[in-house]
Short mmCIF file of N, CA and C in Angstrom, two decimals:
data_model
loop_
_atom_site.label_atom_id
_atom_site.label_comp_id
_atom_site.label_asym_id
_atom_site.label_seq_id
_atom_site.Cartn_x
_atom_site.Cartn_y
_atom_site.Cartn_z
N MET A 21 0.78 -1.18 -0.11
CA MET A 21 -0.02 0.02 0.05
C MET A 21 0.85 1.22 0.02
N TYR A 22 1.25 1.70 -1.20
CA TYR A 22 2.11 2.74 -1.23
C TYR A 22 1.31 4.06 -1.36
N ASN A 23 1.99 5.04 -0.94
CA ASN A 23 1.49 6.35 -0.99
C ASN A 23 1.84 7.05 -2.42
N ASP A 24 0.76 7.02 -3.33
CA ASP A 24 1.06 7.43 -4.68
C ASP A 24 1.79 8.75 -4.71
N GLU A 25 1.42 9.76 -3.83
CA GLU A 25 2.09 10.97 -3.72
C GLU A 25 3.68 10.81 -3.49
N LEU A 26 3.92 9.94 -2.69
CA LEU A 26 5.33 9.80 -2.35
C LEU A 26 6.10 9.16 -3.53
N ILE A 27 5.40 8.29 -4.20
CA ILE A 27 6.04 7.62 -5.44
C ILE A 27 6.26 8.77 -6.44
N GLU A 28 5.40 9.59 -6.60
CA GLU A 28 5.50 10.62 -7.65
C GLU A 28 6.52 11.70 -7.28
N SER A 29 6.48 12.06 -6.00
CA SER A 29 7.48 12.95 -5.46
C SER A 29 8.94 12.41 -5.59
N SER A 30 9.10 11.13 -5.31
CA SER A 30 10.40 10.44 -5.49
C SER A 30 10.76 10.43 -6.98
N LYS A 31 9.90 10.14 -7.76
CA LYS A 31 10.36 10.36 -9.23
C LYS A 31 10.70 11.61 -9.61
N ILE A 32 9.95 12.58 -9.27
CA ILE A 32 10.30 14.02 -9.59
C ILE A 32 11.70 14.45 -9.11
N LYS A 33 11.93 14.04 -7.65
CA LYS A 33 13.14 14.29 -7.28
C LYS A 33 14.35 13.53 -7.87
N TRP A 34 14.13 12.29 -8.25
CA TRP A 34 15.13 11.63 -8.96
C TRP A 34 15.35 12.32 -10.36
N GLN A 35 14.33 12.70 -11.02
CA GLN A 35 14.63 13.43 -12.32
C GLN A 35 15.41 14.75 -12.10
N LEU A 36 15.04 15.50 -11.06
CA LEU A 36 15.86 16.64 -10.77
C LEU A 36 17.25 16.22 -10.56
N PHE A 37 17.48 15.19 -9.76
CA PHE A 37 18.85 14.75 -9.40
C PHE A 37 19.61 14.41 -10.60
N LEU A 38 18.85 13.76 -11.63
CA LEU A 38 19.55 13.51 -12.89
C LEU A 38 19.95 14.58 -13.68
N LYS A 39 19.27 15.78 -13.50
CA LYS A 39 19.64 17.08 -14.14
C LYS A 39 20.71 17.80 -13.33
N GLY A 40 21.16 17.28 -12.19
CA GLY A 40 22.26 17.88 -11.58
C GLY A 40 21.90 18.63 -10.24
N ASP A 41 20.58 18.41 -9.76
CA ASP A 41 20.18 19.05 -8.54
C ASP A 41 20.54 18.31 -7.26
N ASP A 42 21.57 18.65 -6.65
CA ASP A 42 22.17 17.98 -5.60
C ASP A 42 21.19 18.02 -4.34
N ASP A 43 20.47 19.01 -4.16
CA ASP A 43 19.43 19.13 -3.18
C ASP A 43 18.33 17.91 -3.29
N ALA A 44 18.01 17.71 -4.54
CA ALA A 44 17.08 16.49 -4.89
C ALA A 44 17.71 15.23 -4.42
N TYR A 45 19.05 14.99 -4.62
CA TYR A 45 19.74 13.94 -4.13
C TYR A 45 19.67 13.73 -2.77
N ALA A 46 19.93 14.92 -1.97
CA ALA A 46 19.92 14.86 -0.48
C ALA A 46 18.54 14.68 0.02
N TRP A 47 17.50 15.09 -0.70
CA TRP A 47 16.13 14.69 -0.19
C TRP A 47 15.84 13.16 -0.45
N LEU A 48 16.31 12.60 -1.49
CA LEU A 48 16.15 11.17 -1.68
C LEU A 48 16.96 10.43 -0.52
N TYR A 49 18.12 10.87 -0.36
CA TYR A 49 18.84 10.27 0.78
C TYR A 49 18.24 10.28 2.12
N SER A 50 17.88 11.55 2.44
CA SER A 50 17.10 11.64 3.71
C SER A 50 15.79 10.94 3.81
N ARG A 51 15.16 10.83 2.79
CA ARG A 51 13.85 10.15 2.71
C ARG A 51 13.95 8.60 2.91
N TYR A 52 15.00 8.10 2.36
CA TYR A 52 15.07 6.69 2.18
C TYR A 52 16.19 5.90 3.15
N VAL A 53 17.16 6.70 3.65
CA VAL A 53 18.35 5.96 4.37
C VAL A 53 17.88 5.26 5.52
N GLN A 54 17.03 5.76 6.31
CA GLN A 54 16.58 5.04 7.47
C GLN A 54 15.78 3.73 7.19
N GLN A 55 14.84 3.83 6.10
CA GLN A 55 14.08 2.83 5.75
C GLN A 55 15.00 1.69 5.24
N LEU A 56 15.99 2.06 4.45
CA LEU A 56 16.92 1.04 3.84
C LEU A 56 17.65 0.44 4.90
N TYR A 57 18.13 1.17 5.94
CA TYR A 57 18.90 0.63 7.04
C TYR A 57 18.10 -0.55 7.80
N GLN A 58 16.82 -0.11 8.08
CA GLN A 58 15.86 -1.11 8.72
C GLN A 58 15.73 -2.19 7.88
N TYR A 59 15.50 -2.07 6.61
CA TYR A 59 15.33 -3.18 5.70
C TYR A 59 16.48 -4.04 5.65
N GLY A 60 17.76 -3.49 5.56
CA GLY A 60 18.93 -4.17 5.47
C GLY A 60 19.25 -5.09 6.81
N CYS A 61 18.83 -4.51 7.93
CA CYS A 61 18.95 -5.32 9.18
C CYS A 61 18.05 -6.62 9.27
N ARG A 62 17.12 -6.71 8.31
CA ARG A 62 16.39 -7.91 8.11
C ARG A 62 17.24 -9.16 7.63
N PHE A 63 18.32 -8.81 6.98
CA PHE A 63 19.24 -9.71 6.40
C PHE A 63 20.38 -10.19 7.31
N THR A 64 20.85 -9.32 8.13
CA THR A 64 21.98 -9.56 8.94
C THR A 64 22.05 -8.83 10.21
N THR A 65 22.66 -9.30 11.15
CA THR A 65 22.75 -8.57 12.39
C THR A 65 23.97 -7.72 12.46
N ASP A 66 24.79 -7.83 11.36
CA ASP A 66 26.09 -6.98 11.15
C ASP A 66 25.69 -5.58 10.86
N THR A 67 25.38 -4.62 11.77
CA THR A 67 24.81 -3.34 11.45
C THR A 67 25.84 -2.52 10.67
N GLU A 68 27.08 -2.68 10.90
CA GLU A 68 28.02 -1.84 10.17
C GLU A 68 28.11 -2.31 8.66
N MET A 69 28.02 -3.54 8.46
CA MET A 69 27.85 -3.99 7.07
C MET A 69 26.61 -3.40 6.30
N VAL A 70 25.60 -3.37 7.01
CA VAL A 70 24.29 -2.90 6.51
C VAL A 70 24.48 -1.29 6.14
N LYS A 71 25.13 -0.64 7.08
CA LYS A 71 25.50 0.89 6.91
C LYS A 71 26.39 1.10 5.75
N ASP A 72 27.39 0.22 5.56
CA ASP A 72 28.24 0.32 4.43
C ASP A 72 27.40 0.04 3.03
N CYS A 73 26.64 -0.95 3.14
CA CYS A 73 25.87 -1.36 1.87
C CYS A 73 24.83 -0.20 1.59
N VAL A 74 24.22 0.37 2.49
CA VAL A 74 23.28 1.54 2.25
C VAL A 74 24.15 2.61 1.65
N GLN A 75 25.24 2.96 2.16
CA GLN A 75 26.12 4.01 1.64
C GLN A 75 26.49 3.71 0.23
N ASP A 76 26.98 2.37 0.03
CA ASP A 76 27.30 1.92 -1.32
C ASP A 76 26.15 2.21 -2.34
N VAL A 77 25.02 2.03 -1.91
CA VAL A 77 23.72 2.22 -2.83
C VAL A 77 23.73 3.65 -3.24
N PHE A 78 23.76 4.38 -2.26
CA PHE A 78 23.57 5.90 -2.64
C PHE A 78 24.83 6.36 -3.33
N VAL A 79 26.05 5.92 -3.02
CA VAL A 79 27.27 6.36 -3.70
C VAL A 79 27.10 5.95 -5.17
N ASN A 80 26.72 4.63 -5.37
CA ASN A 80 26.67 4.04 -6.81
C ASN A 80 25.57 4.76 -7.56
N VAL A 81 24.57 5.24 -6.95
CA VAL A 81 23.40 5.99 -7.69
C VAL A 81 23.98 7.28 -8.18
N TYR A 82 24.77 8.02 -7.34
CA TYR A 82 25.39 9.24 -7.55
C TYR A 82 26.31 9.10 -8.69
N ARG A 83 27.30 8.20 -8.41
CA ARG A 83 28.32 8.04 -9.40
C ARG A 83 27.84 7.63 -10.88
N GLN A 84 26.80 6.84 -10.79
CA GLN A 84 26.32 6.34 -12.14
C GLN A 84 25.09 7.03 -12.50
N LYS A 85 24.82 8.30 -12.11
CA LYS A 85 23.51 8.91 -12.58
C LYS A 85 23.53 9.35 -14.07
N ASP A 86 24.72 9.21 -14.66
CA ASP A 86 24.71 9.36 -16.20
C ASP A 86 24.20 8.14 -16.94
N ARG A 87 24.08 7.06 -16.29
CA ARG A 87 23.59 5.91 -16.87
C ARG A 87 22.11 5.72 -16.76
N TYR A 88 21.37 6.61 -15.99
CA TYR A 88 20.10 6.52 -15.97
C TYR A 88 19.43 7.49 -16.95
N SER A 89 18.52 7.10 -17.71
CA SER A 89 17.90 7.93 -18.72
C SER A 89 16.54 8.63 -18.08
N SER A 90 15.98 7.84 -17.06
CA SER A 90 14.76 8.33 -16.39
C SER A 90 14.73 7.70 -15.01
N PRO A 91 13.87 8.28 -14.19
CA PRO A 91 13.79 7.63 -12.83
C PRO A 91 13.10 6.26 -12.98
N PRO A 92 13.37 5.46 -11.84
CA PRO A 92 12.77 4.07 -11.85
C PRO A 92 11.24 4.38 -11.55
N ASP A 93 10.32 3.29 -11.84
CA ASP A 93 9.01 3.43 -11.72
C ASP A 93 8.67 3.58 -10.19
N ASN A 94 9.32 2.96 -9.29
CA ASN A 94 9.24 3.20 -7.95
C ASN A 94 10.59 3.22 -7.29
N VAL A 95 10.95 4.44 -6.79
CA VAL A 95 12.30 4.67 -6.35
C VAL A 95 12.52 3.78 -5.09
N LYS A 96 11.50 3.62 -4.16
CA LYS A 96 11.79 2.75 -2.95
C LYS A 96 12.13 1.40 -3.31
N ILE A 97 11.45 0.91 -4.31
CA ILE A 97 11.57 -0.52 -4.61
C ILE A 97 12.97 -0.64 -5.27
N TYR A 98 13.31 0.35 -6.15
CA TYR A 98 14.64 0.25 -6.82
C TYR A 98 15.77 0.34 -5.85
N LEU A 99 15.68 1.20 -4.85
CA LEU A 99 16.71 1.26 -3.85
C LEU A 99 16.75 0.09 -2.85
N MET A 100 15.47 -0.58 -2.50
CA MET A 100 15.46 -1.76 -1.74
C MET A 100 16.25 -2.98 -2.50
N SER A 101 15.88 -3.02 -3.79
CA SER A 101 16.51 -4.08 -4.65
C SER A 101 17.99 -3.89 -4.74
N SER A 102 18.43 -2.68 -4.85
CA SER A 102 19.88 -2.40 -4.91
C SER A 102 20.47 -2.71 -3.58
N LEU A 103 19.91 -2.43 -2.62
CA LEU A 103 20.49 -2.65 -1.15
C LEU A 103 20.57 -4.22 -1.01
N ARG A 104 19.45 -4.95 -1.46
CA ARG A 104 19.44 -6.40 -1.27
C ARG A 104 20.60 -7.07 -2.14
N ASN A 105 20.74 -6.55 -3.26
CA ASN A 105 21.86 -7.00 -4.13
C ASN A 105 23.18 -6.67 -3.50
N SER A 106 23.36 -5.60 -2.98
CA SER A 106 24.67 -5.25 -2.36
C SER A 106 24.98 -6.13 -1.17
N ILE A 107 23.99 -6.43 -0.39
CA ILE A 107 24.15 -7.21 0.75
C ILE A 107 24.50 -8.76 0.26
N PHE A 108 23.83 -9.22 -0.70
CA PHE A 108 24.01 -10.50 -1.28
C PHE A 108 25.39 -10.56 -1.82
N ASN A 109 25.93 -9.54 -2.37
CA ASN A 109 27.21 -9.46 -3.09
C ASN A 109 28.36 -9.66 -1.91
N VAL A 110 28.05 -8.94 -0.74
CA VAL A 110 28.99 -9.09 0.48
C VAL A 110 28.96 -10.51 0.92
N PHE A 111 27.73 -11.14 1.06
CA PHE A 111 27.73 -12.41 1.53
C PHE A 111 28.34 -13.43 0.38
N ASN A 112 28.19 -13.22 -0.86
CA ASN A 112 28.87 -14.05 -1.84
C ASN A 112 30.31 -13.91 -1.87
N LYS A 113 30.89 -12.75 -1.64
CA LYS A 113 32.35 -12.46 -1.53
C LYS A 113 32.95 -13.29 -0.41
N GLY A 114 32.19 -13.19 0.73
CA GLY A 114 32.72 -14.07 1.85
C GLY A 114 32.27 -15.44 1.99
N ASN A 115 31.71 -15.95 0.84
CA ASN A 115 31.10 -17.36 0.78
C ASN A 115 29.98 -17.52 1.83
N LEU A 116 29.32 -16.62 2.22
CA LEU A 116 28.32 -16.58 3.33
C LEU A 116 27.01 -16.72 2.75
N HIS A 117 26.67 -16.84 1.41
CA HIS A 117 25.36 -17.01 0.92
C HIS A 117 24.55 -18.02 1.53
N ASP A 118 25.21 -19.29 1.84
CA ASP A 118 24.40 -20.34 2.39
C ASP A 118 24.10 -20.00 3.83
N THR A 119 24.88 -19.27 4.51
CA THR A 119 24.65 -18.80 5.89
C THR A 119 23.56 -17.88 5.88
N TYR A 120 23.36 -17.00 4.80
CA TYR A 120 22.25 -16.09 4.67
C TYR A 120 20.96 -16.82 4.45
N ILE A 121 20.94 -17.82 3.75
CA ILE A 121 19.70 -18.51 3.39
C ILE A 121 19.22 -19.12 4.60
N SER A 122 20.09 -19.72 5.41
CA SER A 122 19.61 -20.43 6.63
C SER A 122 19.39 -19.48 7.86
N ASN A 123 19.84 -18.29 7.80
CA ASN A 123 19.76 -17.39 8.89
C ASN A 123 19.19 -16.03 8.70
N ILE A 124 18.42 -15.93 7.46
CA ILE A 124 17.78 -14.68 7.12
C ILE A 124 16.86 -14.25 8.32
N ASN A 125 17.09 -12.98 8.63
CA ASN A 125 16.44 -12.30 9.93
C ASN A 125 15.28 -11.67 9.57
N TYR A 126 14.19 -12.43 9.13
CA TYR A 126 12.83 -11.88 8.97
C TYR A 126 12.03 -12.29 10.09
N GLU A 127 12.59 -12.05 11.28
CA GLU A 127 11.66 -12.29 12.52
C GLU A 127 10.91 -11.07 12.69
N PHE A 128 9.70 -11.44 13.14
CA PHE A 128 8.73 -10.35 13.34
C PHE A 128 8.65 -10.04 14.99
N ASP A 129 8.94 -8.73 15.20
CA ASP A 129 8.92 -8.40 16.53
C ASP A 129 7.59 -7.74 16.98
N LEU A 130 7.47 -7.49 18.16
CA LEU A 130 6.00 -7.11 18.60
C LEU A 130 5.63 -5.77 18.17
N SER A 131 6.67 -4.90 17.84
CA SER A 131 6.23 -3.57 17.34
C SER A 131 5.60 -3.77 15.91
N VAL A 132 5.97 -4.58 15.15
CA VAL A 132 5.39 -4.90 13.78
C VAL A 132 3.99 -5.51 13.91
N GLU A 133 3.98 -6.45 14.76
CA GLU A 133 2.72 -7.09 15.04
C GLU A 133 1.56 -6.25 15.60
N GLU A 134 1.97 -5.23 16.21
CA GLU A 134 0.97 -4.36 16.83
C GLU A 134 0.01 -3.86 15.69
N LYS A 135 0.40 -3.78 14.43
CA LYS A 135 -0.38 -3.47 13.23
C LYS A 135 -1.38 -4.52 13.11
N LEU A 136 -1.23 -5.70 13.50
CA LEU A 136 -2.07 -6.88 13.19
C LEU A 136 -3.20 -7.06 14.27
N ILE A 137 -2.70 -6.78 15.50
CA ILE A 137 -3.57 -7.29 16.59
C ILE A 137 -4.08 -6.15 17.40
N GLU A 138 -5.37 -6.04 17.55
CA GLU A 138 -5.91 -5.01 18.44
C GLU A 138 -7.27 -5.51 19.20
N THR A 139 -6.87 -6.67 19.95
CA THR A 139 -7.98 -7.27 20.63
C THR A 139 -7.50 -7.15 22.23
N GLU A 140 -8.57 -7.66 23.05
CA GLU A 140 -8.34 -7.54 24.52
C GLU A 140 -7.31 -8.51 24.91
N ASP A 141 -7.06 -9.59 24.25
CA ASP A 141 -5.94 -10.60 24.69
C ASP A 141 -4.67 -10.28 23.83
N GLU A 142 -4.31 -9.00 23.55
CA GLU A 142 -3.31 -8.60 22.80
C GLU A 142 -1.90 -9.34 23.10
N THR A 143 -1.58 -9.40 24.13
CA THR A 143 -0.19 -9.97 24.53
C THR A 143 -0.02 -11.41 24.09
N SER A 144 -1.02 -12.17 24.46
CA SER A 144 -0.97 -13.50 24.05
C SER A 144 -0.99 -13.83 22.50
N GLN A 145 -1.92 -13.03 21.99
CA GLN A 145 -1.89 -13.06 20.40
C GLN A 145 -0.72 -12.69 19.81
N LYS A 146 -0.16 -11.67 20.32
CA LYS A 146 1.16 -11.22 19.56
C LYS A 146 2.24 -12.32 19.69
N HIS A 147 2.30 -12.90 20.83
CA HIS A 147 3.32 -13.98 20.89
C HIS A 147 3.07 -15.19 20.04
N THR A 148 1.74 -15.52 19.79
CA THR A 148 1.26 -16.57 18.89
C THR A 148 1.69 -16.19 17.48
N VAL A 149 1.36 -14.96 17.03
CA VAL A 149 1.61 -14.48 15.82
C VAL A 149 3.31 -14.54 15.50
N ALA A 150 4.10 -14.05 16.49
CA ALA A 150 5.40 -14.03 16.27
C ALA A 150 5.98 -15.51 16.04
N HIS A 151 5.43 -16.27 17.00
CA HIS A 151 5.82 -17.80 16.94
C HIS A 151 5.47 -18.38 15.58
N LEU A 152 4.25 -18.10 15.12
CA LEU A 152 3.83 -18.76 13.81
C LEU A 152 4.73 -18.19 12.69
N LEU A 153 4.95 -17.05 12.53
CA LEU A 153 5.77 -16.45 11.52
C LEU A 153 7.09 -16.88 11.46
N ASN A 154 7.75 -17.08 12.67
CA ASN A 154 8.98 -17.60 12.89
C ASN A 154 9.25 -18.97 12.55
N THR A 155 8.10 -19.83 12.28
CA THR A 155 8.15 -21.16 12.01
C THR A 155 8.34 -21.36 10.45
N LEU A 156 8.05 -20.26 9.72
CA LEU A 156 8.22 -20.28 8.28
C LEU A 156 9.67 -20.40 7.80
N SER A 157 9.82 -20.88 6.63
CA SER A 157 11.14 -20.79 6.01
C SER A 157 11.61 -19.36 5.75
N PRO A 158 12.79 -19.04 5.69
CA PRO A 158 13.33 -17.70 5.38
C PRO A 158 12.58 -17.03 4.26
N ARG A 159 12.45 -17.74 3.03
CA ARG A 159 11.82 -17.06 1.92
C ARG A 159 10.36 -16.84 2.22
N GLN A 160 9.63 -17.79 2.96
CA GLN A 160 8.30 -17.58 3.30
C GLN A 160 8.17 -16.36 4.01
N ARG A 161 8.99 -16.09 5.20
CA ARG A 161 9.04 -15.00 5.94
C ARG A 161 9.10 -13.74 5.12
N GLU A 162 10.18 -13.89 4.26
CA GLU A 162 10.43 -12.72 3.47
C GLU A 162 9.31 -12.24 2.63
N ILE A 163 8.55 -13.16 1.99
CA ILE A 163 7.58 -12.85 1.20
C ILE A 163 6.34 -12.40 1.96
N ILE A 164 6.16 -12.86 3.18
CA ILE A 164 5.02 -12.32 4.00
C ILE A 164 5.36 -10.86 4.50
N TYR A 165 6.73 -10.64 4.78
CA TYR A 165 7.07 -9.32 5.18
C TYR A 165 6.82 -8.33 4.13
N TYR A 166 7.25 -8.61 2.91
CA TYR A 166 6.93 -7.73 1.81
C TYR A 166 5.61 -7.45 1.46
N ARG A 167 4.71 -8.56 1.51
CA ARG A 167 3.41 -8.39 1.02
C ARG A 167 2.63 -7.73 2.24
N PHE A 168 2.64 -8.03 3.40
CA PHE A 168 1.84 -7.46 4.48
C PHE A 168 2.36 -6.61 5.35
N PHE A 169 3.64 -6.46 5.52
CA PHE A 169 4.20 -5.47 6.31
C PHE A 169 4.89 -4.32 5.49
N GLU A 170 5.34 -4.52 4.33
CA GLU A 170 5.67 -3.47 3.52
C GLU A 170 4.55 -3.01 2.52
N GLY A 171 3.60 -3.81 2.50
CA GLY A 171 2.42 -3.56 1.51
C GLY A 171 2.82 -3.56 0.10
N LEU A 172 3.76 -4.36 -0.32
CA LEU A 172 4.16 -4.38 -1.81
C LEU A 172 3.23 -5.18 -2.59
N ASP A 173 3.09 -4.88 -3.80
CA ASP A 173 2.28 -5.68 -4.74
C ASP A 173 3.23 -6.69 -5.35
N TYR A 174 2.59 -7.61 -6.14
CA TYR A 174 3.43 -8.82 -6.70
C TYR A 174 4.47 -8.42 -7.58
N SER A 175 4.28 -7.25 -8.43
CA SER A 175 5.36 -6.95 -9.19
C SER A 175 6.56 -6.42 -8.44
N ALA A 176 6.30 -5.70 -7.34
CA ALA A 176 7.56 -5.25 -6.60
C ALA A 176 8.13 -6.38 -5.84
N ILE A 177 7.39 -7.28 -5.35
CA ILE A 177 7.88 -8.57 -4.70
C ILE A 177 8.65 -9.32 -5.66
N CYS A 178 8.24 -9.53 -6.99
CA CYS A 178 8.87 -10.23 -7.98
C CYS A 178 10.34 -9.55 -8.19
N GLU A 179 10.37 -8.25 -8.28
CA GLU A 179 11.59 -7.60 -8.58
C GLU A 179 12.48 -7.75 -7.34
N LEU A 180 12.08 -7.64 -6.22
CA LEU A 180 13.02 -7.64 -5.05
C LEU A 180 13.54 -9.15 -4.80
N MET A 181 12.64 -10.11 -5.06
CA MET A 181 13.01 -11.53 -4.73
C MET A 181 13.45 -12.27 -6.03
N GLY A 182 13.39 -11.60 -7.14
CA GLY A 182 13.90 -12.33 -8.35
C GLY A 182 13.05 -13.52 -8.71
N LEU A 183 11.83 -13.30 -8.63
CA LEU A 183 10.84 -14.36 -8.91
C LEU A 183 10.01 -13.76 -10.12
N ASN A 184 9.36 -14.90 -10.71
CA ASN A 184 8.34 -14.47 -11.87
C ASN A 184 6.95 -14.39 -10.87
N TYR A 185 5.92 -13.93 -11.55
CA TYR A 185 4.72 -13.68 -10.89
C TYR A 185 4.11 -14.89 -10.31
N GLN A 186 4.10 -15.96 -11.09
CA GLN A 186 3.45 -17.25 -10.55
C GLN A 186 4.24 -17.78 -9.44
N SER A 187 5.56 -17.77 -9.47
CA SER A 187 6.30 -18.27 -8.37
C SER A 187 6.17 -17.41 -7.03
N ALA A 188 6.07 -16.18 -7.23
CA ALA A 188 5.72 -15.20 -6.00
C ALA A 188 4.36 -15.64 -5.41
N TYR A 189 3.46 -15.69 -6.37
CA TYR A 189 2.02 -16.11 -5.92
C TYR A 189 1.98 -17.37 -5.23
N ASN A 190 2.64 -18.38 -5.86
CA ASN A 190 2.70 -19.69 -5.20
C ASN A 190 3.32 -19.72 -3.80
N LEU A 191 4.50 -18.97 -3.77
CA LEU A 191 5.21 -18.99 -2.48
C LEU A 191 4.35 -18.40 -1.42
N LEU A 192 3.63 -17.23 -1.75
CA LEU A 192 2.79 -16.47 -0.61
C LEU A 192 1.68 -17.37 -0.25
N GLN A 193 1.01 -18.16 -1.22
CA GLN A 193 -0.04 -19.04 -0.99
C GLN A 193 0.47 -20.22 -0.12
N ARG A 194 1.62 -20.79 -0.49
CA ARG A 194 2.17 -21.91 0.36
C ARG A 194 2.33 -21.46 1.92
N SER A 195 2.92 -20.20 1.96
CA SER A 195 3.25 -19.57 3.31
C SER A 195 1.95 -19.35 4.06
N LEU A 196 0.89 -18.83 3.44
CA LEU A 196 -0.32 -18.73 4.12
C LEU A 196 -1.00 -20.15 4.54
N SER A 197 -0.80 -20.98 3.53
CA SER A 197 -1.42 -22.34 3.82
C SER A 197 -0.78 -23.02 5.08
N ARG A 198 0.63 -22.81 5.12
CA ARG A 198 1.38 -23.30 6.23
C ARG A 198 0.88 -22.59 7.57
N LEU A 199 0.65 -21.45 7.46
CA LEU A 199 0.22 -20.68 8.71
C LEU A 199 -1.23 -21.16 9.10
N ARG A 200 -2.09 -21.37 8.05
CA ARG A 200 -3.31 -21.99 8.34
C ARG A 200 -3.31 -23.25 8.93
N GLU A 201 -2.39 -24.15 8.48
CA GLU A 201 -2.28 -25.43 9.08
C GLU A 201 -1.93 -25.30 10.56
N MET A 202 -1.10 -24.36 10.88
CA MET A 202 -0.61 -24.32 12.28
C MET A 202 -1.56 -23.53 13.15
N TYR A 203 -2.35 -22.67 12.57
CA TYR A 203 -3.13 -21.84 13.51
C TYR A 203 -4.69 -21.94 13.25
N GLY A 204 -4.99 -22.25 11.88
CA GLY A 204 -6.36 -22.27 11.72
C GLY A 204 -6.73 -21.22 10.52
N ILE A 205 -7.79 -20.46 10.77
CA ILE A 205 -8.33 -19.63 9.73
C ILE A 205 -7.49 -18.29 9.56
N LEU A 206 -6.59 -18.00 10.47
CA LEU A 206 -5.78 -16.77 10.33
C LEU A 206 -6.68 -15.52 10.36
N PRO A 207 -7.45 -15.22 11.31
CA PRO A 207 -8.32 -14.04 11.38
C PRO A 207 -7.42 -12.76 11.16
N PHE A 208 -6.27 -12.78 11.75
CA PHE A 208 -5.37 -11.58 11.80
C PHE A 208 -4.97 -11.11 10.39
N PHE A 209 -4.96 -11.95 9.33
CA PHE A 209 -4.55 -11.53 7.99
C PHE A 209 -5.70 -10.75 7.28
N PHE A 210 -6.83 -10.85 7.82
CA PHE A 210 -8.02 -10.05 7.20
C PHE A 210 -8.12 -8.68 7.51
N LEU A 211 -7.11 -8.29 8.46
CA LEU A 211 -7.03 -6.92 8.77
C LEU A 211 -6.37 -6.05 7.67
N PHE A 212 -5.66 -6.67 6.77
CA PHE A 212 -5.05 -5.87 5.67
C PHE A 212 -5.98 -5.49 4.60
#
């Protein structure tokens, strides 16, 4: 669930940046740096590596601005994808990709789950939701995170995860089926 105004504002700022407006670049940086940092921390607990990768993303965008003919359709998705690739490159250089796959940090903390649960037995339900989500595979947690916590549509999820539409759809449906098996009807997902 993206704010269309923000998407358009970001595209306009990107276009201004491409024309040499450093203030527009600063706006993009200040608007997205914290979101990217939080997103990067989902992949690893090495916060210094995440900070370096976020900086690399913005440095590369700045250095390679001549290679862009127009702004991306969605600046946030483009930056998230770039950060994800940057983190994977670091993992691959250190032969840590398999470690990433088994230890991806898409754990759902109570602050995120507060978006889902607003009933009188809140605490118990929050712990149940956290437990259920953390029983999923890393890729299943990742797609649940993108779809329900970031509000991304399938095309953005496909771009970020390197999947085609049908694979993304199937992965999400398998994830929800797994949760249904463990919990039942999943009343909390109807809040979206």
